[in-house]
PDB file of C-alpha atoms and ligand atoms in Angstrom:
ATOM      1  CA  UNK A   1      27.238 -77.124 -50.685  1.00 66.00           C
ATOM      2  CA  UNK A   2      27.458 -80.893 -50.382  1.00 84.00           C
ATOM      3  CA  UNK A   3      29.170 -82.777 -47.582  1.00 97.00           C
ATOM      4  CA  UNK A   4      30.340 -86.394 -47.316  1.00 98.00           C
ATOM      5  CA  UNK A   5      29.542 -87.245 -43.719  1.00 98.00           C
ATOM      6  CA  UNK A   6      26.597 -84.994 -42.935  1.00 98.00           C
ATOM      7  CA  UNK A   7      23.393 -83.976 -44.702  1.00 98.00           C
ATOM      8  CA  UNK A   8      22.600 -80.254 -44.920  1.00 98.00           C
ATOM      9  CA  UNK A   9      19.061 -79.271 -45.869  1.00 98.00           C
ATOM     10  CA  UNK A  10      17.439 -75.831 -45.652  1.00 98.00           C
ATOM     11  CA  UNK A  11      13.722 -75.221 -46.143  1.00 97.00           C
ATOM     12  CA  UNK A  12      11.226 -72.731 -44.689  1.00 97.00           C
ATOM     13  CA  UNK A  13      13.988 -71.020 -42.694  1.00 98.00           C
ATOM     14  CA  UNK A  14      14.831 -74.323 -40.959  1.00 98.00           C
ATOM     15  CA  UNK A  15      18.242 -75.957 -41.436  1.00 98.00           C
ATOM     16  CA  UNK A  16      18.439 -79.667 -40.649  1.00 98.00           C
ATOM     17  CA  UNK A  17      21.911 -81.105 -40.162  1.00 98.00           C
ATOM     18  CA  UNK A  18      21.958 -84.902 -40.091  1.00 98.00           C
ATOM     19  CA  UNK A  19      25.073 -86.737 -38.947  1.00 98.00           C
ATOM     20  CA  UNK A  20      25.338 -89.381 -41.621  1.00 98.00           C
ATOM     21  CA  UNK A  21      27.517 -92.354 -40.662  1.00 98.00           C
ATOM     22  CA  UNK A  22      24.659 -94.608 -39.523  1.00 98.00           C
ATOM     23  CA  UNK A  23      26.721 -97.847 -39.614  1.00 98.00           C
ATOM     24  CA  UNK A  24      28.992 -96.397 -36.918  1.00 98.00           C
ATOM     25  CA  UNK A  25      26.214 -94.693 -34.965  1.00 98.00           C
ATOM     26  CA  UNK A  26      27.464 -91.393 -36.444  1.00 98.00           C
ATOM     27  CA  UNK A  27      30.781 -91.532 -34.583  1.00 98.00           C
ATOM     28  CA  UNK A  28      32.824 -88.444 -35.367  1.00 98.00           C
ATOM     29  CA  UNK A  29      35.814 -88.702 -37.714  1.00 97.00           C
ATOM     30  CA  UNK A  30      38.098 -85.718 -38.382  1.00 95.00           C
ATOM     31  CA  UNK A  31      36.181 -85.121 -41.645  1.00 97.00           C
ATOM     32  CA  UNK A  32      32.790 -85.183 -39.910  1.00 98.00           C
ATOM     33  CA  UNK A  33      34.044 -82.749 -37.287  1.00 98.00           C
ATOM     34  CA  UNK A  34      35.289 -80.270 -39.861  1.00 97.00           C
ATOM     35  CA  UNK A  35      32.144 -80.607 -41.985  1.00 98.00           C
ATOM     36  CA  UNK A  36      29.945 -80.078 -38.937  1.00 98.00           C
ATOM     37  CA  UNK A  37      31.817 -76.943 -37.963  1.00 98.00           C
ATOM     38  CA  UNK A  38      31.570 -75.662 -41.517  1.00 98.00           C
ATOM     39  CA  UNK A  39      27.827 -76.383 -41.505  1.00 98.00           C
ATOM     40  CA  UNK A  40      27.305 -74.291 -38.366  1.00 98.00           C
ATOM     41  CA  UNK A  41      29.431 -71.498 -39.868  1.00 98.00           C
ATOM     42  CA  UNK A  42      27.230 -71.551 -42.974  1.00 98.00           C
ATOM     43  CA  UNK A  43      24.150 -71.477 -40.769  1.00 98.00           C
ATOM     44  CA  UNK A  44      25.565 -68.381 -39.114  1.00 97.00           C
ATOM     45  CA  UNK A  45      26.226 -66.646 -42.428  1.00 97.00           C
ATOM     46  CA  UNK A  46      22.893 -67.535 -44.070  1.00 97.00           C
ATOM     47  CA  UNK A  47      20.133 -65.073 -43.103  1.00 96.00           C
ATOM     48  CA  UNK A  48      17.457 -67.449 -44.384  1.00 96.00           C
ATOM     49  CA  UNK A  49      18.401 -69.921 -41.622  1.00 98.00           C
ATOM     50  CA  UNK A  50      16.546 -68.988 -38.422  1.00 98.00           C
ATOM     51  CA  UNK A  51      16.785 -72.290 -36.545  1.00 98.00           C
ATOM     52  CA  UNK A  52      18.954 -75.408 -36.764  1.00 98.00           C
ATOM     53  CA  UNK A  53      17.948 -78.999 -36.073  1.00 99.00           C
ATOM     54  CA  UNK A  54      20.783 -81.441 -35.325  1.00 99.00           C
ATOM     55  CA  UNK A  55      20.005 -85.137 -35.578  1.00 99.00           C
ATOM     56  CA  UNK A  56      21.533 -88.479 -36.527  1.00 98.00           C
ATOM     57  CA  UNK A  57      20.829 -90.891 -39.378  1.00 98.00           C
ATOM     58  CA  UNK A  58      19.869 -94.452 -38.455  1.00 98.00           C
ATOM     59  CA  UNK A  59      19.518 -95.744 -34.913  1.00 98.00           C
ATOM     60  CA  UNK A  60      22.117 -93.533 -33.212  1.00 98.00           C
ATOM     61  CA  UNK A  61      22.444 -89.801 -32.528  1.00 99.00           C
ATOM     62  CA  UNK A  62      26.234 -89.830 -32.172  1.00 99.00           C
ATOM     63  CA  UNK A  63      28.575 -92.361 -30.516  1.00 98.00           C
ATOM     64  CA  UNK A  64      31.290 -89.784 -29.845  1.00 98.00           C
ATOM     65  CA  UNK A  65      34.767 -89.766 -31.290  1.00 97.00           C
ATOM     66  CA  UNK A  66      35.317 -92.460 -33.904  1.00 97.00           C
ATOM     67  CA  UNK A  67      37.608 -94.768 -31.980  1.00 96.00           C
ATOM     68  CA  UNK A  68      38.927 -96.434 -35.148  1.00 94.00           C
ATOM     69  CA  UNK A  69      39.981 -93.044 -36.536  1.00 89.00           C
ATOM     70  CA  UNK A  70      41.455 -92.058 -33.155  1.00 87.00           C
ATOM     71  CA  UNK A  71      43.465 -95.308 -32.881  1.00 90.00           C
ATOM     72  CA  UNK A  72      44.698 -94.904 -36.428  1.00 89.00           C
ATOM     73  CA  UNK A  73      46.012 -91.442 -35.602  1.00 86.00           C
ATOM     74  CA  UNK A  74      47.595 -92.805 -32.412  1.00 86.00           C
ATOM     75  CA  UNK A  75      49.301 -95.660 -34.280  1.00 89.00           C
ATOM     76  CA  UNK A  76      50.886 -93.156 -36.637  1.00 86.00           C
ATOM     77  CA  UNK A  77      52.556 -91.606 -33.613  1.00 86.00           C
ATOM     78  CA  UNK A  78      52.802 -88.010 -32.535  1.00 81.00           C
ATOM     79  CA  UNK A  79      49.052 -87.822 -31.885  1.00 87.00           C
ATOM     80  CA  UNK A  80      48.045 -85.531 -29.044  1.00 92.00           C
ATOM     81  CA  UNK A  81      44.551 -85.628 -27.551  1.00 94.00           C
ATOM     82  CA  UNK A  82      45.121 -82.122 -26.224  1.00 96.00           C
ATOM     83  CA  UNK A  83      46.004 -80.715 -29.633  1.00 95.00           C
ATOM     84  CA  UNK A  84      43.214 -82.704 -31.268  1.00 95.00           C
ATOM     85  CA  UNK A  85      40.582 -81.356 -28.870  1.00 97.00           C
ATOM     86  CA  UNK A  86      41.857 -77.797 -29.129  1.00 98.00           C
ATOM     87  CA  UNK A  87      41.940 -77.949 -32.925  1.00 97.00           C
ATOM     88  CA  UNK A  88      38.660 -79.733 -33.669  1.00 97.00           C
ATOM     89  CA  UNK A  89      36.085 -80.544 -30.949  1.00 98.00           C
ATOM     90  CA  UNK A  90      36.484 -77.347 -28.924  1.00 98.00           C
ATOM     91  CA  UNK A  91      36.067 -74.916 -31.844  1.00 98.00           C
ATOM     92  CA  UNK A  92      32.978 -76.876 -32.946  1.00 98.00           C
ATOM     93  CA  UNK A  93      31.328 -76.639 -29.508  1.00 98.00           C
ATOM     94  CA  UNK A  94      32.149 -72.924 -29.279  1.00 98.00           C
ATOM     95  CA  UNK A  95      30.777 -72.302 -32.776  1.00 98.00           C
ATOM     96  CA  UNK A  96      27.522 -73.952 -31.686  1.00 98.00           C
ATOM     97  CA  UNK A  97      27.324 -72.051 -28.435  1.00 96.00           C
ATOM     98  CA  UNK A  98      28.040 -68.748 -30.152  1.00 96.00           C
ATOM     99  CA  UNK A  99      25.554 -69.283 -32.992  1.00 98.00           C
ATOM    100  CA  UNK A 100      22.995 -66.471 -32.719  1.00 97.00           C
ATOM    101  CA  UNK A 101      20.199 -68.851 -33.696  1.00 98.00           C
ATOM    102  CA  UNK A 102      18.548 -71.653 -31.717  1.00 98.00           C
ATOM    103  CA  UNK A 103      19.785 -75.234 -32.130  1.00 98.00           C
ATOM    104  CA  UNK A 104      17.412 -78.108 -31.404  1.00 99.00           C
ATOM    105  CA  UNK A 105      18.929 -81.553 -30.857  1.00 99.00           C
ATOM    106  CA  UNK A 106      16.551 -84.220 -32.132  1.00 99.00           C
ATOM    107  CA  UNK A 107      18.111 -87.074 -30.191  1.00 99.00           C
ATOM    108  CA  UNK A 108      17.004 -90.110 -32.160  1.00 98.00           C
ATOM    109  CA  UNK A 109      19.204 -92.721 -30.455  1.00 98.00           C
ATOM    110  CA  UNK A 110      22.285 -93.139 -28.315  1.00 98.00           C
ATOM    111  CA  UNK A 111      24.383 -90.037 -27.551  1.00 99.00           C
ATOM    112  CA  UNK A 112      27.719 -91.200 -26.118  1.00 98.00           C
ATOM    113  CA  UNK A 113      30.985 -89.519 -25.151  1.00 98.00           C
ATOM    114  CA  UNK A 114      31.589 -86.413 -27.221  1.00 98.00           C
ATOM    115  CA  UNK A 115      28.281 -87.256 -28.947  1.00 98.00           C
ATOM    116  CA  UNK A 116      26.579 -86.521 -25.643  1.00 98.00           C
ATOM    117  CA  UNK A 117      28.617 -83.308 -25.354  1.00 98.00           C
ATOM    118  CA  UNK A 118      27.299 -82.376 -28.798  1.00 98.00           C
ATOM    119  CA  UNK A 119      23.705 -82.809 -27.612  1.00 98.00           C
ATOM    120  CA  UNK A 120      24.466 -80.780 -24.480  1.00 98.00           C
ATOM    121  CA  UNK A 121      25.824 -77.938 -26.616  1.00 98.00           C
ATOM    122  CA  UNK A 122      22.432 -77.559 -28.311  1.00 98.00           C
ATOM    123  CA  UNK A 123      19.884 -75.147 -26.840  1.00 98.00           C
ATOM    124  CA  UNK A 124      16.921 -77.541 -26.740  1.00 98.00           C
ATOM    125  CA  UNK A 125      17.035 -81.330 -26.520  1.00 98.00           C
ATOM    126  CA  UNK A 126      14.066 -83.433 -27.576  1.00 99.00           C
ATOM    127  CA  UNK A 127      14.674 -87.167 -27.308  1.00 99.00           C
ATOM    128  CA  UNK A 128      12.927 -90.198 -28.723  1.00 98.00           C
ATOM    129  CA  UNK A 129      11.771 -92.659 -26.062  1.00 98.00           C
ATOM    130  CA  UNK A 130      14.433 -95.159 -27.184  1.00 98.00           C
ATOM    131  CA  UNK A 131      17.310 -92.641 -27.033  1.00 98.00           C
ATOM    132  CA  UNK A 132      19.938 -92.820 -24.319  1.00 98.00           C
ATOM    133  CA  UNK A 133      22.854 -90.799 -22.999  1.00 98.00           C
ATOM    134  CA  UNK A 134      26.184 -91.953 -21.665  1.00 98.00           C
ATOM    135  CA  UNK A 135      29.353 -90.297 -20.504  1.00 98.00           C
ATOM    136  CA  UNK A 136      31.286 -93.147 -22.150  1.00 98.00           C
ATOM    137  CA  UNK A 137      34.700 -91.542 -21.648  1.00 98.00           C
ATOM    138  CA  UNK A 138      35.648 -93.302 -18.403  1.00 98.00           C
ATOM    139  CA  UNK A 139      34.940 -96.691 -19.960  1.00 98.00           C
ATOM    140  CA  UNK A 140      37.960 -96.197 -22.201  1.00 97.00           C
ATOM    141  CA  UNK A 141      40.125 -94.494 -19.596  1.00 97.00           C
ATOM    142  CA  UNK A 142      39.431 -90.929 -20.719  1.00 98.00           C
ATOM    143  CA  UNK A 143      37.842 -87.931 -19.083  1.00 98.00           C
ATOM    144  CA  UNK A 144      34.708 -86.102 -20.264  1.00 98.00           C
ATOM    145  CA  UNK A 145      35.543 -83.520 -22.917  1.00 98.00           C
ATOM    146  CA  UNK A 146      34.012 -81.266 -25.558  1.00 98.00           C
ATOM    147  CA  UNK A 147      32.358 -79.174 -22.857  1.00 98.00           C
ATOM    148  CA  UNK A 148      30.696 -81.954 -20.832  1.00 98.00           C
ATOM    149  CA  UNK A 149      32.409 -81.001 -17.538  1.00 98.00           C
ATOM    150  CA  UNK A 150      31.087 -77.444 -17.947  1.00 98.00           C
ATOM    151  CA  UNK A 151      27.640 -78.177 -19.299  1.00 98.00           C
ATOM    152  CA  UNK A 152      26.434 -81.279 -17.471  1.00 98.00           C
ATOM    153  CA  UNK A 153      26.716 -80.033 -13.841  1.00 98.00           C
ATOM    154  CA  UNK A 154      25.043 -76.774 -14.897  1.00 97.00           C
ATOM    155  CA  UNK A 155      22.141 -78.738 -16.347  1.00 97.00           C
ATOM    156  CA  UNK A 156      21.645 -81.469 -13.749  1.00 98.00           C
ATOM    157  CA  UNK A 157      23.750 -80.478 -10.736  1.00 98.00           C
ATOM    158  CA  UNK A 158      27.133 -81.690  -9.518  1.00 98.00           C
ATOM    159  CA  UNK A 159      25.916 -84.790  -7.651  1.00 98.00           C
ATOM    160  CA  UNK A 160      24.375 -86.573 -10.587  1.00 98.00           C
ATOM    161  CA  UNK A 161      26.802 -85.187 -13.198  1.00 98.00           C
ATOM    162  CA  UNK A 162      29.770 -86.570 -11.300  1.00 98.00           C
ATOM    163  CA  UNK A 163      28.053 -89.923 -10.808  1.00 98.00           C
ATOM    164  CA  UNK A 164      27.363 -90.246 -14.540  1.00 98.00           C
ATOM    165  CA  UNK A 165      30.928 -89.247 -15.390  1.00 98.00           C
ATOM    166  CA  UNK A 166      32.536 -91.580 -12.867  1.00 98.00           C
ATOM    167  CA  UNK A 167      30.408 -94.610 -13.751  1.00 98.00           C
ATOM    168  CA  UNK A 168      29.751 -94.125 -17.479  1.00 98.00           C
ATOM    169  CA  UNK A 169      26.287 -95.591 -16.862  1.00 98.00           C
ATOM    170  CA  UNK A 170      23.627 -95.297 -19.543  1.00 98.00           C
ATOM    171  CA  UNK A 171      20.739 -92.922 -18.855  1.00 98.00           C
ATOM    172  CA  UNK A 172      17.420 -93.526 -20.626  1.00 98.00           C
ATOM    173  CA  UNK A 173      15.529 -90.647 -22.227  1.00 98.00           C
ATOM    174  CA  UNK A 174      12.905 -90.818 -19.458  1.00 98.00           C
ATOM    175  CA  UNK A 175      15.621 -90.585 -16.770  1.00 98.00           C
ATOM    176  CA  UNK A 176      17.305 -87.746 -18.654  1.00 98.00           C
ATOM    177  CA  UNK A 177      14.021 -85.826 -18.586  1.00 98.00           C
ATOM    178  CA  UNK A 178      13.628 -86.371 -14.834  1.00 98.00           C
ATOM    179  CA  UNK A 179      17.199 -85.158 -14.311  1.00 98.00           C
ATOM    180  CA  UNK A 180      16.513 -81.973 -16.299  1.00 98.00           C
ATOM    181  CA  UNK A 181      19.085 -82.929 -18.951  1.00 98.00           C
ATOM    182  CA  UNK A 182      16.578 -82.724 -21.792  1.00 98.00           C
ATOM    183  CA  UNK A 183      13.419 -80.755 -22.519  1.00 98.00           C
ATOM    184  CA  UNK A 184      11.057 -83.437 -23.746  1.00 98.00           C
ATOM    185  CA  UNK A 185      10.702 -87.160 -24.464  1.00 98.00           C
ATOM    186  CA  UNK A 186       8.388 -88.286 -27.214  1.00 98.00           C
ATOM    187  CA  UNK A 187       7.397 -91.560 -28.840  1.00 98.00           C
ATOM    188  CA  UNK A 188      10.000 -92.560 -31.432  1.00 98.00           C
ATOM    189  CA  UNK A 189       7.452 -92.097 -34.215  1.00 98.00           C
ATOM    190  CA  UNK A 190       6.644 -88.551 -33.020  1.00 98.00           C
ATOM    191  CA  UNK A 191      10.224 -87.222 -32.869  1.00 98.00           C
ATOM    192  CA  UNK A 192      10.390 -85.681 -36.336  1.00 98.00           C
ATOM    193  CA  UNK A 193       6.960 -83.985 -36.157  1.00 98.00           C
ATOM    194  CA  UNK A 194       7.522 -82.686 -32.602  1.00 98.00           C
ATOM    195  CA  UNK A 195      10.896 -81.197 -33.527  1.00 98.00           C
ATOM    196  CA  UNK A 196       9.507 -79.756 -36.785  1.00 98.00           C
ATOM    197  CA  UNK A 197       6.678 -78.051 -34.879  1.00 98.00           C
ATOM    198  CA  UNK A 198       9.107 -76.454 -32.476  1.00 98.00           C
ATOM    199  CA  UNK A 199      11.463 -75.472 -35.309  1.00 98.00           C
ATOM    200  CA  UNK A 200       8.573 -73.790 -37.152  1.00 98.00           C
ATOM    201  CA  UNK A 201       7.870 -71.707 -34.055  1.00 98.00           C
ATOM    202  CA  UNK A 202      11.530 -70.652 -33.878  1.00 98.00           C
ATOM    203  CA  UNK A 203      11.568 -69.935 -37.632  1.00 98.00           C
ATOM    204  CA  UNK A 204       8.825 -67.363 -37.006  1.00 97.00           C
ATOM    205  CA  UNK A 205      10.406 -65.939 -33.844  1.00 98.00           C
ATOM    206  CA  UNK A 206      12.403 -62.711 -33.390  1.00 98.00           C
ATOM    207  CA  UNK A 207      15.735 -64.335 -34.282  1.00 97.00           C
ATOM    208  CA  UNK A 208      17.841 -61.371 -33.181  1.00 97.00           C
ATOM    209  CA  UNK A 209      16.352 -61.452 -29.675  1.00 98.00           C
ATOM    210  CA  UNK A 210      16.862 -65.207 -29.521  1.00 98.00           C
ATOM    211  CA  UNK A 211      20.535 -64.806 -30.374  1.00 98.00           C
ATOM    212  CA  UNK A 212      20.867 -62.132 -27.714  1.00 98.00           C
ATOM    213  CA  UNK A 213      19.125 -64.347 -25.120  1.00 98.00           C
ATOM    214  CA  UNK A 214      21.684 -67.090 -25.836  1.00 98.00           C
ATOM    215  CA  UNK A 215      24.476 -64.553 -25.463  1.00 97.00           C
ATOM    216  CA  UNK A 216      23.084 -63.137 -22.198  1.00 98.00           C
ATOM    217  CA  UNK A 217      22.606 -66.583 -20.618  1.00 97.00           C
ATOM    218  CA  UNK A 218      26.049 -67.745 -21.657  1.00 96.00           C
ATOM    219  CA  UNK A 219      27.627 -64.641 -20.139  1.00 97.00           C
ATOM    220  CA  UNK A 220      25.576 -64.918 -16.925  1.00 97.00           C
ATOM    221  CA  UNK A 221      26.768 -68.515 -16.342  1.00 95.00           C
ATOM    222  CA  UNK A 222      30.166 -67.232 -15.284  1.00 95.00           C
ATOM    223  CA  UNK A 223      29.520 -63.700 -14.055  1.00 97.00           C
ATOM    224  CA  UNK A 224      28.328 -61.842 -10.973  1.00 98.00           C
ATOM    225  CA  UNK A 225      24.745 -60.554 -10.738  1.00 98.00           C
ATOM    226  CA  UNK A 226      25.980 -57.023 -11.237  1.00 98.00           C
ATOM    227  CA  UNK A 227      27.945 -57.883 -14.373  1.00 98.00           C
ATOM    228  CA  UNK A 228      25.079 -59.996 -15.721  1.00 98.00           C
ATOM    229  CA  UNK A 229      22.638 -57.111 -15.349  1.00 98.00           C
ATOM    230  CA  UNK A 230      25.048 -54.694 -17.000  1.00 98.00           C
ATOM    231  CA  UNK A 231      25.371 -57.131 -19.886  1.00 98.00           C
ATOM    232  CA  UNK A 232      21.568 -57.572 -20.043  1.00 98.00           C
ATOM    233  CA  UNK A 233      21.227 -53.810 -20.336  1.00 98.00           C
ATOM    234  CA  UNK A 234      23.760 -53.635 -23.180  1.00 98.00           C
ATOM    235  CA  UNK A 235      22.126 -56.492 -25.089  1.00 98.00           C
ATOM    236  CA  UNK A 236      18.639 -55.074 -24.434  1.00 98.00           C
ATOM    237  CA  UNK A 237      19.933 -51.889 -26.026  1.00 98.00           C
ATOM    238  CA  UNK A 238      20.564 -53.900 -29.185  1.00 98.00           C
ATOM    239  CA  UNK A 239      17.253 -55.820 -29.040  1.00 98.00           C
ATOM    240  CA  UNK A 240      15.385 -52.563 -28.469  1.00 98.00           C
ATOM    241  CA  UNK A 241      16.652 -51.213 -31.785  1.00 97.00           C
ATOM    242  CA  UNK A 242      15.580 -54.261 -33.812  1.00 97.00           C
ATOM    243  CA  UNK A 243      12.804 -54.175 -36.403  1.00 97.00           C
ATOM    244  CA  UNK A 244      11.227 -57.212 -34.717  1.00 98.00           C
ATOM    245  CA  UNK A 245      10.867 -55.264 -31.467  1.00 98.00           C
ATOM    246  CA  UNK A 246       8.952 -52.513 -33.278  1.00 98.00           C
ATOM    247  CA  UNK A 247       6.806 -55.165 -34.947  1.00 98.00           C
ATOM    248  CA  UNK A 248       6.183 -56.897 -31.590  1.00 98.00           C
ATOM    249  CA  UNK A 249       4.963 -53.639 -30.019  1.00 98.00           C
ATOM    250  CA  UNK A 250       2.800 -52.755 -33.032  1.00 98.00           C
ATOM    251  CA  UNK A 251       1.261 -56.250 -33.095  1.00 98.00           C
ATOM    252  CA  UNK A 252       0.486 -56.004 -29.363  1.00 98.00           C
ATOM    253  CA  UNK A 253      -1.491 -52.781 -29.736  1.00 98.00           C
ATOM    254  CA  UNK A 254      -3.155 -53.904 -32.951  1.00 98.00           C
ATOM    255  CA  UNK A 255      -4.177 -57.137 -31.191  1.00 98.00           C
ATOM    256  CA  UNK A 256      -2.760 -59.362 -33.970  1.00 97.00           C
ATOM    257  CA  UNK A 257      -0.008 -61.999 -34.153  1.00 97.00           C
ATOM    258  CA  UNK A 258       3.418 -60.474 -34.741  1.00 97.00           C
ATOM    259  CA  UNK A 259       5.049 -61.116 -38.113  1.00 97.00           C
ATOM    260  CA  UNK A 260       8.697 -61.282 -37.111  1.00 98.00           C
ATOM    261  CA  UNK A 261      11.255 -61.225 -39.910  1.00 96.00           C
ATOM    262  CA  UNK A 262      14.298 -62.047 -37.828  1.00 95.00           C
ATOM    263  CA  UNK A 263      15.692 -58.553 -38.255  1.00 93.00           C
TER     264      UNK A 263
HETATM  265  C1  LHQ I   1      31.819 -97.048 -33.233  1.00 68.90           C
HETATM  266  C2  LHQ I   1      31.755 -96.178 -32.150  1.00 68.90           C
HETATM  267  C3  LHQ I   1      32.803 -95.254 -31.962  1.00 68.90           C
HETATM  268  C4  LHQ I   1      33.808 -96.150 -33.862  1.00 68.90           C
HETATM  269  C5  LHQ I   1      30.022 -97.413 -32.103  1.00 68.90           C
HETATM  270  N1  LHQ I   1      33.796 -95.285 -32.845  1.00 68.90           N
HETATM  271  N2  LHQ I   1      32.847 -97.035 -34.087  1.00 68.90           N
HETATM  272  C6  LHQ I   1      37.960 -89.203 -27.773  1.00 68.90           C
HETATM  273  C7  LHQ I   1      39.101 -89.398 -28.606  1.00 68.90           C
HETATM  274  C8  LHQ I   1      39.712 -88.416 -29.364  1.00 68.90           C
HETATM  275  C9  LHQ I   1      39.542 -87.147 -29.245  1.00 68.90           C
HETATM  276  C10 LHQ I   1      38.579 -86.459 -28.536  1.00 68.90           C
HETATM  277  O1  LHQ I   1      37.621 -86.907 -27.704  1.00 68.90           O
HETATM  278  C11 LHQ I   1      37.270 -88.137 -27.477  1.00 68.90           C
HETATM  279  C12 LHQ I   1      36.006 -88.118 -26.804  1.00 68.90           C
HETATM  280  C13 LHQ I   1      35.087 -89.286 -26.921  1.00 68.90           C
HETATM  281  O2  LHQ I   1      34.053 -89.182 -27.542  1.00 68.90           O
HETATM  282  S1  LHQ I   1      35.563 -90.666 -26.101  1.00 68.90           S
HETATM  283  C14 LHQ I   1      34.146 -91.694 -26.208  1.00 68.90           C
HETATM  284  C15 LHQ I   1      34.041 -92.378 -27.552  1.00 68.90           C
HETATM  285  N3  LHQ I   1      32.826 -93.156 -27.628  1.00 68.90           N
HETATM  286  C16 LHQ I   1      32.682 -94.303 -26.975  1.00 68.90           C
HETATM  287  O3  LHQ I   1      33.529 -94.770 -26.257  1.00 68.90           O
HETATM  288  C17 LHQ I   1      31.406 -95.041 -27.250  1.00 68.90           C
HETATM  289  C18 LHQ I   1      31.735 -96.349 -27.951  1.00 68.90           C
HETATM  290  N4  LHQ I   1      30.501 -97.008 -28.339  1.00 68.90           N
HETATM  291  C19 LHQ I   1      29.751 -97.712 -27.472  1.00 68.90           C
HETATM  292  O4  LHQ I   1      30.006 -97.811 -26.299  1.00 68.90           O
HETATM  293  C20 LHQ I   1      28.556 -98.389 -28.046  1.00 68.90           C
HETATM  294  O5  LHQ I   1      28.714 -98.491 -29.442  1.00 68.90           O
HETATM  295  C21 LHQ I   1      27.240 -97.649 -27.761  1.00 68.90           C
HETATM  296  C22 LHQ I   1      26.900 -97.750 -26.260  1.00 68.90           C
HETATM  297  C23 LHQ I   1      27.342 -96.177 -28.148  1.00 68.90           C
HETATM  298  C24 LHQ I   1      26.102 -98.285 -28.560  1.00 68.90           C
HETATM  299  O6  LHQ I   1      26.115 -99.691 -28.360  1.00 68.90           O
HETATM  300  P1  LHQ I   1      25.288-100.635 -29.337  1.00 68.90           P
HETATM  301  O7  LHQ I   1      23.942-100.087 -29.536  1.00 68.90           O
HETATM  302  O8  LHQ I   1      25.415-102.007 -28.787  1.00 68.90           O
HETATM  303  O9  LHQ I   1      26.014-100.544 -30.765  1.00 68.90           O
HETATM  304  P2  LHQ I   1      27.401-101.212 -31.218  1.00 68.90           P
HETATM  305  O10 LHQ I   1      28.403-101.097 -30.131  1.00 68.90           O
HETATM  306  O11 LHQ I   1      27.128-102.554 -31.779  1.00 68.90           O
HETATM  307  O12 LHQ I   1      27.850-100.221 -32.390  1.00 68.90           O
HETATM  308  C25 LHQ I   1      27.362-100.328 -33.726  1.00 68.90           C
HETATM  309  C26 LHQ I   1      28.515-100.091 -34.670  1.00 68.90           C
HETATM  310  O13 LHQ I   1      29.032 -98.780 -34.457  1.00 68.90           O
HETATM  311  C27 LHQ I   1      29.685-101.033 -34.400  1.00 68.90           C
HETATM  312  O14 LHQ I   1      30.346-101.253 -35.632  1.00 68.90           O
HETATM  313  P3  LHQ I   1      30.317-102.698 -36.332  1.00 68.90           P
HETATM  314  O15 LHQ I   1      31.117-102.517 -37.573  1.00 68.90           O
HETATM  315  O16 LHQ I   1      30.906-103.665 -35.356  1.00 68.90           O
HETATM  316  O17 LHQ I   1      28.850-102.971 -36.600  1.00 68.90           O
HETATM  317  C28 LHQ I   1      30.580-100.218 -33.516  1.00 68.90           C
HETATM  318  O18 LHQ I   1      31.914-100.612 -33.546  1.00 68.90           O
HETATM  319  C29 LHQ I   1      30.418 -98.851 -34.110  1.00 68.90           C
HETATM  320  N5  LHQ I   1      30.712 -97.809 -33.171  1.00 68.90           N
HETATM  321  N6  LHQ I   1      30.637 -96.441 -31.457  1.00 68.90           N
HETATM  322  N7  LHQ I   1      32.795 -94.366 -30.978  1.00 68.90           N
END
């Protein structure tokens, strides 16, 4: 399957999706949004994909909504931000969150507005030293969207999340690490190899359990302790029946590395 605005490459059980509008810092047009959602749906359906890397071509990760495309739609009249978000950005973020496979954001440059929301919707964020993050929305008189108001305070706490949203100030990769917004900062030249190493580990991991961990954590974010434990028990019931669990136990007693197949 070939796309116009993203690159989609699978190899060794690793899917790399590259946002590919480098001249516009990979700002998201309606086409890019629909292609990206389709890419994650394909990742879901393809059993050979056991981990996804999301990155940007050129010097940016993603500059958020393409403001030229947004203004064009507004000029035509009848454009509704609410409808647009509900029809495009929100389903994309939910598709990512519900994907039963890990997503690593390789943040190669600036992640702004909904581009930052996109990075926040990934499960792991590794940033190049020169990358930065900004809740750009307020600078154009908008509010954070695409899940930022839900995700950011959960990651870094209300105090700092609100400050970043109210000011729109740029956060460097080093600051983002200190805030707990990202998992790791690496030298620009080491980004690809660091992310590849982590992706290889996930590609050899018990994929079913990883999907269930994502599901359990997502549920627990909005539930009581009692409900979270009940849900853990139900999901553990599923994990306990997986082939990879049997393999994990066998490998433990045979004192050898487990050969997980993602089943
Ligand atoms: C862009 C963009 C961009 C188009 C850089 N669009 N061209 C909104 C509306 C609709 C529905 C749903 O949700 C949303 C949510 C949002 O995402 S709102 C927030 C949208 N994003 C922004 O407001 C960020 C705008 N961009 C910037 O503030 C800067 O470009 C940043 C800080 C990201 C990077 O600055 P620089 O490194 O100085 O790069 P630059 O500004 O020179 O940009 C390079 C090129 O990319 C330039 O094009 P040009 O043809 O002049 O070389 C920019 O116009 C273009 N570009 N962001 N969002």
